Amino acid sequence: MSATDRKSGELRLGLAIFAVTGLLTVLAVVLSVSMTLLQGNRLSDTLVDDALARARTAEADVLAARFRELELVTQLMADDPGFSNVVSQSTGTDLFGEADVDVNSLLDQLDELRERIGFDLGMVLGMDGDLLAHSERPVGVDEWMDTHPLVAPLIEELLPVAGYWQEGERIYQIIFVPMAKDGALIGFLAAGLEVNDDFATEVARISGTELLLLADGQAIASTLPAEQAGAALAAVQTVGEERTTVTVGDGEWAAALTPIDSASGFDVAGVSLISTDRVLAPYRQLLTFLLVGGALIVLLAIVVSLWAARRMSAPLTRLAEAADLAAGGSYEERFEEDHVIEEISTLATALASLLSDLREKTDIQQYVSDLYRYLPDPGIEETRAAAHQTRNDVASQEERHLLALEFRQVPGEDGDIDSLVGAFETIAQELMAQARSCRGQLEHFEGQRAVLSFSGENSLLRALVFAGSLAESSVPPAAALVGGAIGRATIRVGGSAHRLVVGRAVLQGDLLLEESRPGLLLASPVLKDALARLIPAAPDGLHIEQGRLSSRKYMAAKLGAIASRGLELPPTESDSTDALTRPGRTAQKAPAPVAATIETGDLFAGRYEIVSILGQGGMGKVYKAFDRELEDFVALKTLLPQIASDTRYLDQLKEEIKLARRVTHGNVLRTFDFGNQDGVPFISMEYVRGMTLRYLLEQRSQLPFSAGLRIVRQLAGALVAAHDEEVIHRDIKPENVILHASGNAKLMDFGIAGKMQRMEGASDRVFVGTPAYAAPEQMEGRALDPRTDLYACGVLMYELFTGTQPFRGDMMTIYQTKTGRTYPPIGEVTSMPERQLAPIVDKCLEPDPAERMESAAALQAALAEIRG
């Protein structure tokens, strides 16, 4: 979809960023205000509850303190000897035995004590509860209080009593204590403090709340102003001990009732009140601040969102347009990769790198595709490939003798997998060599079992000769010999091809093998007559043997007895008897002898069917072959006889191949195996149908910059993989870089070309490599390291991007040019954008390895910074 062809429901990025940012900001502000209000209400409720609880506690504490004060004062008065004498003298009797109370003396004494001590109400009672003196009644009284709720227990228990006393409209806290003189009760003394507004104010000061004190529902003290006290009294009539919200005037108050006393003949209670408006005032101010601040933040967020949307969407819009163009097949869009926002910069860099890679890939594919039109028509190769494909998919059936073997006593340390693998590898090699000499074929080798097949003339004799040869093996196997029809085919599972050998003969061989023992061969009954002619019945010849797992009897012969018979193959035998005849195919030729020329159609080393000759050089020939075991085409390089005779070189070559096989990378031509067939050493490698970089340079001296950049990047990646495995190529040049039709480059001949030149018998200081591409230290025969490959890579890049070689002439001239740096710098030879490569190429071509680019990874990183 183009940038202008959008669906109606899609939003532009800038508008989306603006909308989302603004919406999130508004939601954040609303959420903040809501949470603040919610938390403020919860906190205010908590504060109100705390204040009411403090009011109750303060009220109880103040009341208790006043009672303790009264008790102390009253007890001091009662214990005062002077006052006791006055009370005792004032309560004497006349001549008729009637009480003669001196009220005036008592009142005078009470007034004196009230002035001195500071209580509000004082009373003196007789021993029977009669009122003798009252500080609020200046004249004598004749009143009994023995039934009052506070006085009755006082007279009965003679213990101090505390409570509340109502005198008119006034309420007092009062204490009654007994009075005694010389150990004899003389009466009771009471002192009280009035419960008034001062008391309420003291409680409110401690609790931080307003207080209304009630006696039988009437207000006796309050901290509220007079104009609010009446309204508050009316409002709190229904207030209980739980918090209740009431309205007093224009405000809301939280109120809670606290019972104080009901044992004094009337109910005394306190109502604590706290203004919720006052508690919520700070939070309402905060809410107002948040609303105003939130509005400002929203406005600011709109401005910032608009700026950010434009700031972010502008480069992203360009990236989207570039992606649209790329989707349409145009990769030429270029843009600035350095942005303030890291993620956009990363995206821009990645997209620029992707477009550069696509440009390079398109250019190299177009370039290679144009050249492929001029390559020779593969013709017969395609026909043979189709024939192979048909053969591999068609099952065949033929009469053969099968020899099944099981190696149950393979030597090796317990748990040592490497030693076991080595032992089986040795066994497999011996089986392959002996099978070739007896014209047999190793069908498969899995686990401890191997199955070989023999067909054609004298197939049974050749099977017995092979079995007899195993008697001298260090690991004699259990063996079974059967004959019959077998089916052979290739099946494909999960994209992989697998060879399949089936039939009744195969099953019969497996069953006999289970009953056999090491060094013993069990044979199928159908072979009895034929075996009797080759191995006569005798104690050490053909005989009957009981099975290893059952009591059944089998025809058997010891491998040693077979070997002792001296069986020999006939001197002549048709080569066509071993050829595989498949539907739609002609018979294959026999393996080529050492001196014979390998030709198209030959079966080489028992597994490689030669398809065509790919090339020939001073070291040998390279063939295209079909590998029966891998079910794929491979490149097969055979070495010349004079090279094969150099055992020192062959040993070195094997070591190099072991290293080369460790290099696994998409830009490295894989080396599979090294072998020796009848004195012909060969190397099997991955087959790639393509053209070498040298061929491209010969067709056109200079490649497009993006195409060349892609090749050298892939070459650097191949060197990173090789150097990580401590493998040095030593001969990097256009001839050793092959290009697939897709434009993918692969580096060939790892560790091989340099070693091959040692066959001339020169000393270890002899030059190994190609003079025009070799590093100075390589030409001097000095020790090499990975930086040697980087020098050759620099020469290749110079030639690739300028179309000319920097070093020409004889070996000495080339050496002097390299060490003297007298070649034209790449920056003077090439034009932009190739000039971006000049510092990299110059760094690779430093004569001193210490001044050269330090590693292939560094070269790869430097090339990654360049855009094609």
Coordinates of N, CA and C in Angstrom, one line a residue, residues 277-353:
D277 N -16.1 20.4 57.6 CA -15.6 21.4 56.7 C -14.2 21.9 57.0
R278 N -13.9 22.0 58.3 CA -12.6 22.4 58.7 C -11.5 21.3 58.4
V279 N -11.9 20.0 58.6 CA -11.0 18.9 58.3 C -10.7 18.8 56.8
L280 N -11.8 19.0 56.0 CA -11.6 18.8 54.6 C -11.0 20.1 53.9
A281 N -10.9 21.2 54.6 CA -10.4 22.4 54.0 C -9.1 22.2 53.3
P282 N -8.1 21.6 53.9 CA -6.8 21.4 53.3 C -6.9 20.6 52.0
Y283 N -7.7 19.6 52.0 CA -7.8 18.7 50.9 C -8.6 19.3 49.8
R284 N -9.6 20.2 50.1 CA -10.3 20.9 49.1 C -9.3 21.9 48.4
Q285 N -8.5 22.5 49.2 CA -7.5 23.4 48.6 C -6.6 22.7 47.7
L286 N -6.1 21.5 48.2 CA -5.3 20.6 47.3 C -6.0 20.2 46.0
L287 N -7.3 19.9 46.2 CA -8.1 19.5 45.0 C -8.2 20.7 44.0
T288 N -8.4 21.8 44.5 CA -8.5 23.0 43.7 C -7.1 23.2 43.0
F289 N -6.1 23.1 43.7 CA -4.7 23.2 43.1 C -4.5 22.2 42.0
L290 N -5.0 20.9 42.3 CA -4.8 19.9 41.3 C -5.6 20.2 40.1
L291 N -6.8 20.7 40.3 CA -7.7 21.0 39.1 C -7.1 22.1 38.2
V292 N -6.6 23.1 38.9 CA -6.0 24.2 38.2 C -4.7 23.7 37.5
G293 N -3.9 23.0 38.4 CA -2.6 22.5 37.8 C -2.8 21.5 36.7
G294 N -3.8 20.6 36.9 CA -4.1 19.6 35.9 C -4.6 20.3 34.6
A295 N -5.3 21.4 34.7 CA -5.8 22.1 33.4 C -4.5 22.6 32.7
L296 N -3.6 23.2 33.5 CA -2.4 23.7 32.9 C -1.6 22.6 32.3
I297 N -1.5 21.5 33.0 CA -0.7 20.3 32.5 C -1.3 19.8 31.2
V298 N -2.7 19.8 31.1 CA -3.3 19.3 29.9 C -3.0 20.2 28.8
L299 N -3.1 21.5 29.0 CA -2.7 22.5 28.0 C -1.3 22.3 27.5
L300 N -0.4 22.2 28.5 CA 1.0 22.0 28.2 C 1.2 20.7 27.4
A301 N 0.5 19.6 27.9 CA 0.6 18.3 27.2 C 0.2 18.4 25.8
I302 N -0.9 19.2 25.5 CA -1.3 19.3 24.1 C -0.3 19.9 23.3
V303 N 0.4 21.0 23.8 CA 1.4 21.6 23.0 C 2.6 20.7 22.8
V304 N 3.0 20.0 23.9 CA 4.2 19.1 23.8 C 3.8 17.9 22.9
S305 N 2.6 17.4 23.0 CA 2.2 16.3 22.2 C 2.2 16.6 20.7
L306 N 1.8 17.8 20.4 CA 1.8 18.3 19.0 C 3.2 18.4 18.5
W307 N 4.1 18.9 19.4 CA 5.5 19.0 19.0 C 6.1 17.7 18.8
A308 N 5.9 16.8 19.8 CA 6.5 15.4 19.8 C 5.9 14.6 18.6
A309 N 4.6 14.8 18.3 CA 4.0 14.1 17.2 C 4.7 14.5 15.9
R310 N 4.9 15.8 15.7 CA 5.5 16.2 14.5 C 7.0 15.8 14.5
R311 N 7.7 15.9 15.6 CA 9.1 15.5 15.7 C 9.3 14.0 15.4
M312 N 8.4 13.2 15.9 CA 8.5 11.8 15.7 C 8.0 11.3 14.4
S313 N 6.9 11.9 14.0 CA 6.2 11.4 12.8 C 6.9 11.7 11.5
A314 N 7.6 12.9 11.5 CA 8.3 13.3 10.3 C 9.3 12.3 9.8
P315 N 10.3 11.8 10.7 CA 11.2 10.8 10.2 C 10.6 9.5 9.9
L316 N 9.6 9.1 10.8 CA 8.9 7.9 10.6 C 8.1 7.9 9.3
T317 N 7.5 9.0 8.9 CA 6.8 9.1 7.7 C 7.8 8.9 6.5
R318 N 9.0 9.5 6.6 CA 10.0 9.2 5.6 C 10.4 7.7 5.5
L319 N 10.5 7.1 6.7 CA 10.8 5.7 6.7 C 9.7 4.9 6.1
A320 N 8.4 5.3 6.4 CA 7.3 4.5 5.9 C 7.3 4.7 4.4
E321 N 7.5 5.9 3.9 CA 7.6 6.1 2.4 C 8.6 5.3 1.7
A322 N 9.8 5.2 2.4 CA 10.9 4.4 1.9 C 10.5 2.9 1.9
A323 N 9.8 2.5 2.9 CA 9.4 1.1 3.0 C 8.4 0.8 1.9
D324 N 7.5 1.8 1.6 CA 6.5 1.6 0.5 C 7.2 1.5 -0.8
L325 N 8.2 2.3 -1.0 CA 8.9 2.3 -2.3 C 9.7 0.9 -2.4
A326 N 10.2 0.5 -1.3 CA 10.9 -0.8 -1.3 C 10.0 -2.0 -1.6
A327 N 8.7 -1.9 -1.0 CA 7.8 -2.9 -1.3 C 7.4 -3.0 -2.8
G328 N 7.5 -1.8 -3.4 CA 7.3 -1.7 -4.9 C 8.5 -2.1 -5.7
G329 N 9.6 -2.4 -5.1 CA 10.8 -2.8 -5.8 C 11.8 -1.7 -6.0
S330 N 11.6 -0.6 -5.4 CA 12.6 0.5 -5.5 C 13.3 0.7 -4.2
Y331 N 14.7 0.5 -4.3 CA 15.5 0.5 -3.1 C 16.5 1.7 -3.1
E332 N 16.2 2.7 -3.9 CA 17.1 3.8 -4.0 C 16.9 4.9 -3.0
E333 N 15.9 4.9 -2.2 CA 15.6 5.9 -1.3 C 16.7 6.0 -0.2
R334 N 17.2 7.2 0.1 CA 18.3 7.4 1.1 C 17.8 8.5 2.0
F335 N 18.2 8.4 3.3 CA 17.7 9.3 4.3 C 18.7 9.4 5.4
E336 N 18.5 10.4 6.3 CA 19.4 10.6 7.4 C 19.2 9.5 8.5
E337 N 20.3 8.9 8.9 CA 20.1 7.8 9.9 C 20.3 8.3 11.4
D338 N 20.8 9.5 11.5 CA 21.1 10.0 12.9 C 20.0 10.9 13.4
H339 N 19.2 10.4 14.4 CA 18.1 11.1 14.9 C 18.3 11.2 16.4
V340 N 17.5 12.1 17.0 CA 17.6 12.4 18.5 C 17.1 11.2 19.2
I341 N 16.0 10.6 18.7 CA 15.3 9.5 19.4 C 16.1 8.2 19.0
E342 N 16.5 7.5 20.0 CA 17.4 6.3 19.8 C 16.7 5.3 19.0
E343 N 15.4 5.0 19.3 CA 14.7 3.9 18.6 C 14.5 4.2 17.1
I344 N 14.2 5.5 16.9 CA 14.0 6.0 15.5 C 15.3 5.9 14.7
S345 N 16.4 6.3 15.4 CA 17.7 6.2 14.8 C 18.1 4.7 14.5
T346 N 17.7 3.8 15.5 CA 18.0 2.4 15.3 C 17.2 1.9 14.1
L347 N 15.9 2.3 14.0 CA 15.0 1.8 12.9 C 15.5 2.4 11.6
A348 N 16.0 3.6 11.6 CA 16.5 4.2 10.3 C 17.7 3.5 9.9
T349 N 18.6 3.2 10.9 CA 19.9 2.5 10.5 C 19.6 1.1 10.0
A350 N 18.6 0.4 10.6 CA 18.3 -0.9 10.2 C 17.7 -0.9 8.8
L351 N 16.7 0.1 8.5 CA 16.1 0.2 7.2 C 17.1 0.6 6.2
A352 N 18.0 1.5 6.5 CA 19.0 1.9 5.5 C 19.9 0.7 5.2
S353 N 20.3 -0.1 6.2 CA 21.1 -1.3 6.0 C 20.4 -2.3 5.2

